Amino acid sequence: MENEGNKKSIKERTKAKHKEKQSKEMNESSNKQVAALFSHLEIAKGANASLASRDIHPAVLVIGLQFADFKICGANARCIATLTAFKKVIQDYKTPEGTTLSRHLPTHLSPQISYLVNSRPMSVGMGNAIRHLKLEISTMDIDLADDDAKLLLCEKIDNFIRDRITVADRVIVSYGLQKIQDGDVILTYARSSVVQALLLEAHAKGIQFKVIIVDSRPRLEGKGLLRCLVDAGISCTYAFLHAVGFVLKDVSKVFLGAHAFMSNGALYSRVGTAMVAMMAKEKNIPVIVCCETYKFAEKVQLDSFVMNEQGNPDEMVNISTTSTPKAGLLDGWLHKPDLKLLNLLHDLTPSKYITTVITEVGMIPCTSVPVILREYNIIFCIVKTQSMRHVFVQDA
């Protein structure tokens, strides 16, 4: 029985190594055929549960696989999934002897975070949420019992999800309703959870309007939004990105979602957003962006080349607009040395193309993004200073 178990274990390890080798070879061949301008952007390796460290919690393994396969997509959904998984990690965590929870837990979370980053690059909102969690851990009273500390941390996570995402979205929807009137023709791009909630709420309030959903391959996220709005009884038109110039002639307002906002007021969102915003601005159509403040980033970005996320180039091969795959002219592109495919996931929209930003703190111009960041940083510094004083007093 023991020999059979050993043979089975060896077989599983061999299979895992073979799978890793195949994945590595595929990534190397893909990386060789990446345009030189974007060679610094790595293609996500994807999650491999069989090769993950034993320190990785099962809940983190699951969402890592879902992130890699884009089953969980969207900044809000990914952030909520990450924080919910970290709640389970904290609940199952046991502090080793000779240390305290506030000092060891960040070390325990590090491999969990690394695994998620390897699955898919972290979004700005996820990074801000994790920094907030680490701050809460560092400010914990070292004399607090582990069970009480874990309960308090889980409560802090719930509060962050509630205040910065769930309630924030409700407030954004309430502000957004002021911008929708009877007879409006609203254009939106891809699928944003907060824009979807706004359109559904406006319809529930009895406002008569039409929606034009602009979409693009390979993700075709707008199909999900189209299905949801049509089921609710909203009149919709579906078009692809190349037709945006044609459909804009009837549009009165453009509502967009956001992946992040840079401190220079630039919008970082799904690739194609910049084109929609620029075309709308050219026709003097208001461009309104719905974005929670936890997605605001302190960095400045001027283009989509220095920092971006690169998707799997093989996704560009499928030209089908249905669930049944259909290979086009790009099939077998890896065997054509002179052909390179680029599948960027995001682009950058300069602030001059955006009319206003709707956040949970109100409607603000893009130039006010650094002001909001500064206010949050002041609060962050005050809390951190108080926590450091508390630690010094405890150590003394």
PDB file of C-alpha atoms in Angstrom, residues 97-341:
ATOM      1  CA  GLU A  97       4.725  30.925  19.663  1.00  0.00           C
ATOM      2  CA  GLY A  98       7.142  33.719  20.496  1.00  0.00           C
ATOM      3  CA  THR A  99       5.494  36.351  18.308  1.00  0.00           C
ATOM      4  CA  THR A 100       2.314  38.420  18.074  1.00  0.00           C
ATOM      5  CA  LEU A 101      -0.483  38.525  15.522  1.00  0.00           C
ATOM      6  CA  SER A 102       0.216  42.132  14.485  1.00  0.00           C
ATOM      7  CA  ARG A 103       3.855  41.298  13.699  1.00  0.00           C
ATOM      8  CA  HIS A 104       3.509  37.857  12.092  1.00  0.00           C
ATOM      9  CA  LEU A 105       0.214  38.083  10.172  1.00  0.00           C
ATOM     10  CA  PRO A 106       1.598  40.428   7.445  1.00  0.00           C
ATOM     11  CA  THR A 107       4.341  37.830   6.808  1.00  0.00           C
ATOM     12  CA  HIS A 108       1.685  35.115   6.547  1.00  0.00           C
ATOM     13  CA  LEU A 109      -0.315  37.218   4.049  1.00  0.00           C
ATOM     14  CA  SER A 110       2.688  37.914   1.781  1.00  0.00           C
ATOM     15  CA  PRO A 111       2.672  34.536  -0.073  1.00  0.00           C
ATOM     16  CA  GLN A 112      -1.118  34.816  -0.487  1.00  0.00           C
ATOM     17  CA  ILE A 113      -0.676  38.221  -2.147  1.00  0.00           C
ATOM     18  CA  SER A 114       2.207  36.975  -4.321  1.00  0.00           C
ATOM     19  CA  TYR A 115       0.087  34.062  -5.542  1.00  0.00           C
ATOM     20  CA  LEU A 116      -2.726  36.421  -6.573  1.00  0.00           C
ATOM     21  CA  VAL A 117      -0.266  38.732  -8.360  1.00  0.00           C
ATOM     22  CA  ASN A 118       1.135  35.755 -10.295  1.00  0.00           C
ATOM     23  CA  SER A 119      -2.412  34.761 -11.240  1.00  0.00           C
ATOM     24  CA  ARG A 120      -3.162  38.220 -12.602  1.00  0.00           C
ATOM     25  CA  PRO A 121      -1.555  41.632 -11.958  1.00  0.00           C
ATOM     26  CA  MET A 122      -3.130  43.419  -9.023  1.00  0.00           C
ATOM     27  CA  SER A 123      -5.547  46.275  -9.687  1.00  0.00           C
ATOM     28  CA  VAL A 124      -5.061  49.710  -8.107  1.00  0.00           C
ATOM     29  CA  GLY A 125      -8.126  49.207  -5.914  1.00  0.00           C
ATOM     30  CA  MET A 126      -6.875  45.833  -4.660  1.00  0.00           C
ATOM     31  CA  GLY A 127      -3.507  47.389  -3.804  1.00  0.00           C
ATOM     32  CA  ASN A 128      -5.164  50.203  -1.846  1.00  0.00           C
ATOM     33  CA  ALA A 129      -7.422  47.736  -0.010  1.00  0.00           C
ATOM     34  CA  ILE A 130      -4.478  45.503   0.961  1.00  0.00           C
ATOM     35  CA  ARG A 131      -2.500  48.528   2.204  1.00  0.00           C
ATOM     36  CA  HIS A 132      -5.512  49.497   4.309  1.00  0.00           C
ATOM     37  CA  LEU A 133      -5.687  45.969   5.749  1.00  0.00           C
ATOM     38  CA  LYS A 134      -1.971  46.010   6.607  1.00  0.00           C
ATOM     39  CA  LEU A 135      -2.435  49.365   8.343  1.00  0.00           C
ATOM     40  CA  GLU A 136      -5.264  47.921  10.430  1.00  0.00           C
ATOM     41  CA  ILE A 137      -3.059  44.951  11.367  1.00  0.00           C
ATOM     42  CA  SER A 138      -0.168  47.228  12.370  1.00  0.00           C
ATOM     43  CA  THR A 139      -2.435  49.290  14.636  1.00  0.00           C
ATOM     44  CA  MET A 140      -3.736  46.266  16.543  1.00  0.00           C
ATOM     45  CA  ASP A 141      -3.142  46.193  20.300  1.00  0.00           C
ATOM     46  CA  ILE A 142      -0.448  43.537  20.886  1.00  0.00           C
ATOM     47  CA  ASP A 143      -2.118  42.596  24.183  1.00  0.00           C
ATOM     48  CA  LEU A 144      -5.413  41.799  22.453  1.00  0.00           C
ATOM     49  CA  ALA A 145      -6.331  38.098  22.469  1.00  0.00           C
ATOM     50  CA  ASP A 146      -5.923  36.400  19.084  1.00  0.00           C
ATOM     51  CA  ASP A 147      -9.596  35.503  18.749  1.00  0.00           C
ATOM     52  CA  ASP A 148     -10.649  39.075  19.523  1.00  0.00           C
ATOM     53  CA  ALA A 149      -8.004  40.483  17.171  1.00  0.00           C
ATOM     54  CA  LYS A 150      -9.137  38.236  14.305  1.00  0.00           C
ATOM     55  CA  LEU A 151     -12.764  39.150  14.935  1.00  0.00           C
ATOM     56  CA  LEU A 152     -11.855  42.854  14.888  1.00  0.00           C
ATOM     57  CA  LEU A 153      -9.870  42.508  11.651  1.00  0.00           C
ATOM     58  CA  CYS A 154     -12.745  40.684   9.936  1.00  0.00           C
ATOM     59  CA  GLU A 155     -15.033  43.497  11.061  1.00  0.00           C
ATOM     60  CA  LYS A 156     -12.609  46.072   9.601  1.00  0.00           C
ATOM     61  CA  ILE A 157     -12.624  44.205   6.272  1.00  0.00           C
ATOM     62  CA  ASP A 158     -16.434  44.160   6.255  1.00  0.00           C
ATOM     63  CA  ASN A 159     -16.440  47.895   7.022  1.00  0.00           C
ATOM     64  CA  PHE A 160     -14.078  48.626   4.124  1.00  0.00           C
ATOM     65  CA  ILE A 161     -16.222  46.645   1.669  1.00  0.00           C
ATOM     66  CA  ARG A 162     -19.354  48.340   2.979  1.00  0.00           C
ATOM     67  CA  ASP A 163     -18.068  51.937   3.176  1.00  0.00           C
ATOM     68  CA  ARG A 164     -15.695  52.135   0.203  1.00  0.00           C
ATOM     69  CA  ILE A 165     -17.499  49.862  -2.284  1.00  0.00           C
ATOM     70  CA  THR A 166     -21.102  48.864  -1.469  1.00  0.00           C
ATOM     71  CA  VAL A 167     -22.389  52.098   0.097  1.00  0.00           C
ATOM     72  CA  ALA A 168     -20.093  54.155  -2.142  1.00  0.00           C
ATOM     73  CA  ASP A 169     -21.792  52.645  -5.202  1.00  0.00           C
ATOM     74  CA  ARG A 170     -25.229  53.496  -3.802  1.00  0.00           C
ATOM     75  CA  VAL A 171     -24.178  57.115  -3.254  1.00  0.00           C
ATOM     76  CA  ILE A 172     -22.679  57.288  -6.763  1.00  0.00           C
ATOM     77  CA  VAL A 173     -25.965  55.960  -8.174  1.00  0.00           C
ATOM     78  CA  SER A 174     -27.930  58.632  -6.266  1.00  0.00           C
ATOM     79  CA  TYR A 175     -25.679  61.375  -7.689  1.00  0.00           C
ATOM     80  CA  GLY A 176     -25.794  59.833 -11.156  1.00  0.00           C
ATOM     81  CA  LEU A 177     -29.605  59.893 -11.211  1.00  0.00           C
ATOM     82  CA  GLN A 178     -29.407  63.702 -11.255  1.00  0.00           C
ATOM     83  CA  LYS A 179     -27.681  63.482 -14.639  1.00  0.00           C
ATOM     84  CA  ILE A 180     -30.310  61.311 -16.368  1.00  0.00           C
ATOM     85  CA  GLN A 181     -33.490  62.896 -17.758  1.00  0.00           C
ATOM     86  CA  ASP A 182     -36.438  61.675 -19.803  1.00  0.00           C
ATOM     87  CA  GLY A 183     -35.555  61.227 -23.469  1.00  0.00           C
ATOM     88  CA  ASP A 184     -31.828  60.742 -22.889  1.00  0.00           C
ATOM     89  CA  VAL A 185     -29.835  58.395 -25.087  1.00  0.00           C
ATOM     90  CA  ILE A 186     -26.986  57.090 -22.926  1.00  0.00           C
ATOM     91  CA  LEU A 187     -23.896  55.417 -24.306  1.00  0.00           C
ATOM     92  CA  THR A 188     -21.693  53.167 -22.180  1.00  0.00           C
ATOM     93  CA  TYR A 189     -18.677  51.027 -22.986  1.00  0.00           C
ATOM     94  CA  ALA A 190     -18.044  47.387 -21.957  1.00  0.00           C
ATOM     95  CA  ARG A 191     -19.512  46.632 -18.526  1.00  0.00           C
ATOM     96  CA  SER A 192     -19.163  48.587 -15.295  1.00  0.00           C
ATOM     97  CA  SER A 193     -20.977  47.337 -12.193  1.00  0.00           C
ATOM     98  CA  VAL A 194     -21.732  50.846 -10.904  1.00  0.00           C
ATOM     99  CA  VAL A 195     -22.939  52.100 -14.318  1.00  0.00           C
ATOM    100  CA  GLN A 196     -25.147  49.014 -14.572  1.00  0.00           C
ATOM    101  CA  ALA A 197     -26.608  49.738 -11.114  1.00  0.00           C
ATOM    102  CA  LEU A 198     -27.201  53.378 -12.108  1.00  0.00           C
ATOM    103  CA  LEU A 199     -29.078  52.477 -15.306  1.00  0.00           C
ATOM    104  CA  LEU A 200     -31.225  49.893 -13.521  1.00  0.00           C
ATOM    105  CA  GLU A 201     -32.071  52.372 -10.747  1.00  0.00           C
ATOM    106  CA  ALA A 202     -32.946  55.106 -13.260  1.00  0.00           C
ATOM    107  CA  HIS A 203     -35.297  52.681 -15.027  1.00  0.00           C
ATOM    108  CA  ALA A 204     -36.850  51.678 -11.689  1.00  0.00           C
ATOM    109  CA  LYS A 205     -37.489  55.381 -10.946  1.00  0.00           C
ATOM    110  CA  GLY A 206     -39.549  55.598 -14.135  1.00  0.00           C
ATOM    111  CA  ILE A 207     -37.118  57.700 -16.181  1.00  0.00           C
ATOM    112  CA  GLN A 208     -37.600  57.094 -19.910  1.00  0.00           C
ATOM    113  CA  PHE A 209     -34.258  56.678 -21.693  1.00  0.00           C
ATOM    114  CA  LYS A 210     -32.427  54.480 -24.181  1.00  0.00           C
ATOM    115  CA  VAL A 211     -29.015  52.851 -23.855  1.00  0.00           C
ATOM    116  CA  ILE A 212     -26.357  52.201 -26.490  1.00  0.00           C
ATOM    117  CA  ILE A 213     -23.806  49.596 -25.388  1.00  0.00           C
ATOM    118  CA  VAL A 214     -20.478  49.688 -27.213  1.00  0.00           C
ATOM    119  CA  ASP A 215     -18.391  46.528 -26.941  1.00  0.00           C
ATOM    120  CA  SER A 216     -15.147  45.037 -28.258  1.00  0.00           C
ATOM    121  CA  ARG A 217     -13.369  41.722 -28.605  1.00  0.00           C
ATOM    122  CA  PRO A 218     -12.004  39.561 -27.111  1.00  0.00           C
ATOM    123  CA  ARG A 219     -13.780  39.931 -23.748  1.00  0.00           C
ATOM    124  CA  LEU A 220     -17.198  41.062 -25.076  1.00  0.00           C
ATOM    125  CA  GLU A 221     -18.145  42.212 -21.569  1.00  0.00           C
ATOM    126  CA  GLY A 222     -20.917  44.417 -22.906  1.00  0.00           C
ATOM    127  CA  LYS A 223     -22.976  41.327 -23.731  1.00  0.00           C
ATOM    128  CA  GLY A 224     -23.528  40.690 -20.026  1.00  0.00           C
ATOM    129  CA  LEU A 225     -24.687  44.284 -19.521  1.00  0.00           C
ATOM    130  CA  LEU A 226     -26.951  44.042 -22.577  1.00  0.00           C
ATOM    131  CA  ARG A 227     -28.582  40.876 -21.253  1.00  0.00           C
ATOM    132  CA  CYS A 228     -29.128  42.442 -17.816  1.00  0.00           C
ATOM    133  CA  LEU A 229     -30.659  45.686 -19.132  1.00  0.00           C
ATOM    134  CA  VAL A 230     -32.900  43.968 -21.688  1.00  0.00           C
ATOM    135  CA  ASP A 231     -34.193  41.605 -18.984  1.00  0.00           C
ATOM    136  CA  ALA A 232     -35.098  44.713 -16.943  1.00  0.00           C
ATOM    137  CA  GLY A 233     -37.073  46.129 -19.888  1.00  0.00           C
ATOM    138  CA  ILE A 234     -34.653  48.886 -20.953  1.00  0.00           C
ATOM    139  CA  SER A 235     -34.469  49.723 -24.671  1.00  0.00           C
ATOM    140  CA  CYS A 236     -30.907  48.929 -25.804  1.00  0.00           C
ATOM    141  CA  THR A 237     -28.745  49.072 -28.920  1.00  0.00           C
ATOM    142  CA  TYR A 238     -25.591  46.959 -29.183  1.00  0.00           C
ATOM    143  CA  ALA A 239     -22.635  48.047 -31.321  1.00  0.00           C
ATOM    144  CA  PHE A 240     -18.942  47.297 -31.682  1.00  0.00           C
ATOM    145  CA  LEU A 241     -16.184  49.807 -31.020  1.00  0.00           C
ATOM    146  CA  HIS A 242     -15.451  50.461 -34.701  1.00  0.00           C
ATOM    147  CA  ALA A 243     -19.020  51.821 -35.080  1.00  0.00           C
ATOM    148  CA  VAL A 244     -18.816  54.286 -32.170  1.00  0.00           C
ATOM    149  CA  GLY A 245     -18.566  57.291 -34.511  1.00  0.00           C
ATOM    150  CA  PHE A 246     -21.851  56.300 -36.159  1.00  0.00           C
ATOM    151  CA  VAL A 247     -23.871  55.598 -32.987  1.00  0.00           C
ATOM    152  CA  LEU A 248     -22.702  58.809 -31.243  1.00  0.00           C
ATOM    153  CA  LYS A 249     -24.903  60.972 -33.501  1.00  0.00           C
ATOM    154  CA  ASP A 250     -27.955  60.127 -31.345  1.00  0.00           C
ATOM    155  CA  VAL A 251     -26.217  60.144 -27.929  1.00  0.00           C
ATOM    156  CA  SER A 252     -26.893  62.809 -25.276  1.00  0.00           C
ATOM    157  CA  LYS A 253     -24.543  61.530 -22.512  1.00  0.00           C
ATOM    158  CA  VAL A 254     -21.725  59.019 -22.083  1.00  0.00           C
ATOM    159  CA  PHE A 255     -21.368  57.088 -18.803  1.00  0.00           C
ATOM    160  CA  LEU A 256     -18.148  55.158 -18.203  1.00  0.00           C
ATOM    161  CA  GLY A 257     -16.721  52.987 -15.448  1.00  0.00           C
ATOM    162  CA  ALA A 258     -13.150  53.159 -14.138  1.00  0.00           C
ATOM    163  CA  HIS A 259     -10.366  50.752 -13.271  1.00  0.00           C
ATOM    164  CA  ALA A 260      -8.400  53.569 -11.613  1.00  0.00           C
ATOM    165  CA  PHE A 261      -7.865  57.335 -11.606  1.00  0.00           C
ATOM    166  CA  MET A 262      -4.311  58.691 -11.638  1.00  0.00           C
ATOM    167  CA  SER A 263      -3.314  61.735  -9.595  1.00  0.00           C
ATOM    168  CA  ASN A 264      -2.921  63.776 -12.801  1.00  0.00           C
ATOM    169  CA  GLY A 265      -6.631  63.197 -13.490  1.00  0.00           C
ATOM    170  CA  ALA A 266      -6.134  60.566 -16.190  1.00  0.00           C
ATOM    171  CA  LEU A 267      -8.624  57.701 -16.380  1.00  0.00           C
ATOM    172  CA  TYR A 268      -7.185  54.173 -16.496  1.00  0.00           C
ATOM    173  CA  SER A 269      -9.872  51.812 -17.755  1.00  0.00           C
ATOM    174  CA  ARG A 270     -10.761  49.004 -20.166  1.00  0.00           C
ATOM    175  CA  VAL A 271      -8.972  49.342 -23.508  1.00  0.00           C
ATOM    176  CA  GLY A 272     -11.185  51.277 -25.909  1.00  0.00           C
ATOM    177  CA  THR A 273     -12.440  53.719 -23.265  1.00  0.00           C
ATOM    178  CA  ALA A 274     -10.101  56.480 -24.474  1.00  0.00           C
ATOM    179  CA  MET A 275     -11.444  56.199 -28.021  1.00  0.00           C
ATOM    180  CA  VAL A 276     -15.056  56.477 -26.819  1.00  0.00           C
ATOM    181  CA  ALA A 277     -14.262  59.504 -24.610  1.00  0.00           C
ATOM    182  CA  MET A 278     -12.300  61.303 -27.350  1.00  0.00           C
ATOM    183  CA  MET A 279     -15.011  60.759 -29.963  1.00  0.00           C
ATOM    184  CA  ALA A 280     -17.689  62.000 -27.537  1.00  0.00           C
ATOM    185  CA  LYS A 281     -15.651  65.099 -26.654  1.00  0.00           C
ATOM    186  CA  GLU A 282     -15.209  65.830 -30.372  1.00  0.00           C
ATOM    187  CA  LYS A 283     -19.018  65.911 -30.702  1.00  0.00           C
ATOM    188  CA  ASN A 284     -19.472  67.977 -27.470  1.00  0.00           C
ATOM    189  CA  ILE A 285     -21.198  65.111 -25.648  1.00  0.00           C
ATOM    190  CA  PRO A 286     -20.692  65.089 -21.835  1.00  0.00           C
ATOM    191  CA  VAL A 287     -18.445  62.247 -20.646  1.00  0.00           C
ATOM    192  CA  ILE A 288     -19.311  61.218 -17.079  1.00  0.00           C
ATOM    193  CA  VAL A 289     -17.162  58.697 -15.209  1.00  0.00           C
ATOM    194  CA  CYS A 290     -18.413  56.769 -12.160  1.00  0.00           C
ATOM    195  CA  CYS A 291     -15.552  55.853  -9.834  1.00  0.00           C
ATOM    196  CA  GLU A 292     -15.130  55.003  -6.132  1.00  0.00           C
ATOM    197  CA  THR A 293     -12.367  56.914  -4.327  1.00  0.00           C
ATOM    198  CA  TYR A 294     -10.577  53.726  -3.260  1.00  0.00           C
ATOM    199  CA  LYS A 295      -9.521  53.400  -6.927  1.00  0.00           C
ATOM    200  CA  PHE A 296      -7.608  56.695  -6.860  1.00  0.00           C
ATOM    201  CA  ALA A 297      -3.854  56.201  -7.349  1.00  0.00           C
ATOM    202  CA  GLU A 298      -1.053  58.500  -6.221  1.00  0.00           C
ATOM    203  CA  LYS A 299       1.054  57.833  -9.304  1.00  0.00           C
ATOM    204  CA  VAL A 300       1.087  59.852 -12.490  1.00  0.00           C
ATOM    205  CA  GLN A 301       0.652  58.111 -15.832  1.00  0.00           C
ATOM    206  CA  LEU A 302       0.894  59.809 -19.208  1.00  0.00           C
ATOM    207  CA  ASP A 303       0.379  56.916 -21.620  1.00  0.00           C
ATOM    208  CA  SER A 304      -0.722  53.282 -21.918  1.00  0.00           C
ATOM    209  CA  PHE A 305       2.749  51.956 -22.718  1.00  0.00           C
ATOM    210  CA  VAL A 306       4.805  52.304 -19.513  1.00  0.00           C
ATOM    211  CA  MET A 307       2.314  50.506 -17.285  1.00  0.00           C
ATOM    212  CA  ASN A 308      -0.421  48.218 -18.514  1.00  0.00           C
ATOM    213  CA  GLU A 309      -1.707  44.665 -18.315  1.00  0.00           C
ATOM    214  CA  GLN A 310      -1.217  42.325 -21.249  1.00  0.00           C
ATOM    215  CA  GLY A 311      -3.742  39.587 -21.901  1.00  0.00           C
ATOM    216  CA  ASN A 312      -3.147  36.264 -23.595  1.00  0.00           C
ATOM    217  CA  PRO A 313      -2.504  36.930 -27.327  1.00  0.00           C
ATOM    218  CA  ASP A 314      -4.279  33.651 -28.200  1.00  0.00           C
ATOM    219  CA  GLU A 315      -7.574  35.326 -27.228  1.00  0.00           C
ATOM    220  CA  MET A 316      -7.266  37.473 -30.353  1.00  0.00           C
ATOM    221  CA  VAL A 317      -7.451  34.375 -32.567  1.00  0.00           C
ATOM    222  CA  ASN A 318     -11.093  33.613 -31.743  1.00  0.00           C
ATOM    223  CA  ILE A 319     -13.265  35.860 -33.941  1.00  0.00           C
ATOM    224  CA  SER A 320     -16.576  34.344 -32.850  1.00  0.00           C
ATOM    225  CA  THR A 321     -19.169  36.585 -31.203  1.00  0.00           C
ATOM    226  CA  THR A 322     -20.951  33.571 -29.691  1.00  0.00           C
ATOM    227  CA  SER A 323     -19.966  30.947 -27.127  1.00  0.00           C
ATOM    228  CA  THR A 324     -18.733  28.654 -29.922  1.00  0.00           C
ATOM    229  CA  PRO A 325     -15.053  29.406 -30.759  1.00  0.00           C
ATOM    230  CA  LYS A 326     -14.214  30.256 -34.350  1.00  0.00           C
ATOM    231  CA  ALA A 327     -10.596  30.552 -35.474  1.00  0.00           C
ATOM    232  CA  GLY A 328      -9.876  33.333 -37.947  1.00  0.00           C
ATOM    233  CA  LEU A 329      -6.905  34.268 -40.105  1.00  0.00           C
ATOM    234  CA  LEU A 330      -4.696  34.564 -37.005  1.00  0.00           C
ATOM    235  CA  ASP A 331      -4.915  30.848 -36.276  1.00  0.00           C
ATOM    236  CA  GLY A 332      -1.402  29.397 -35.945  1.00  0.00           C
ATOM    237  CA  TRP A 333       0.175  32.831 -35.418  1.00  0.00           C
ATOM    238  CA  LEU A 334       2.879  31.406 -33.123  1.00  0.00           C
ATOM    239  CA  HIS A 335       4.409  29.625 -36.115  1.00  0.00           C
ATOM    240  CA  LYS A 336       4.699  32.889 -38.066  1.00  0.00           C
ATOM    241  CA  PRO A 337       7.884  34.613 -36.838  1.00  0.00           C
ATOM    242  CA  ASP A 338       7.051  37.963 -38.452  1.00  0.00           C
ATOM    243  CA  LEU A 339       3.603  38.183 -36.854  1.00  0.00           C
ATOM    244  CA  LYS A 340       3.140  39.680 -33.378  1.00  0.00           C
ATOM    245  CA  LEU A 341      -0.168  39.980 -31.493  1.00  0.00           C
TER     246      LEU A 341
END
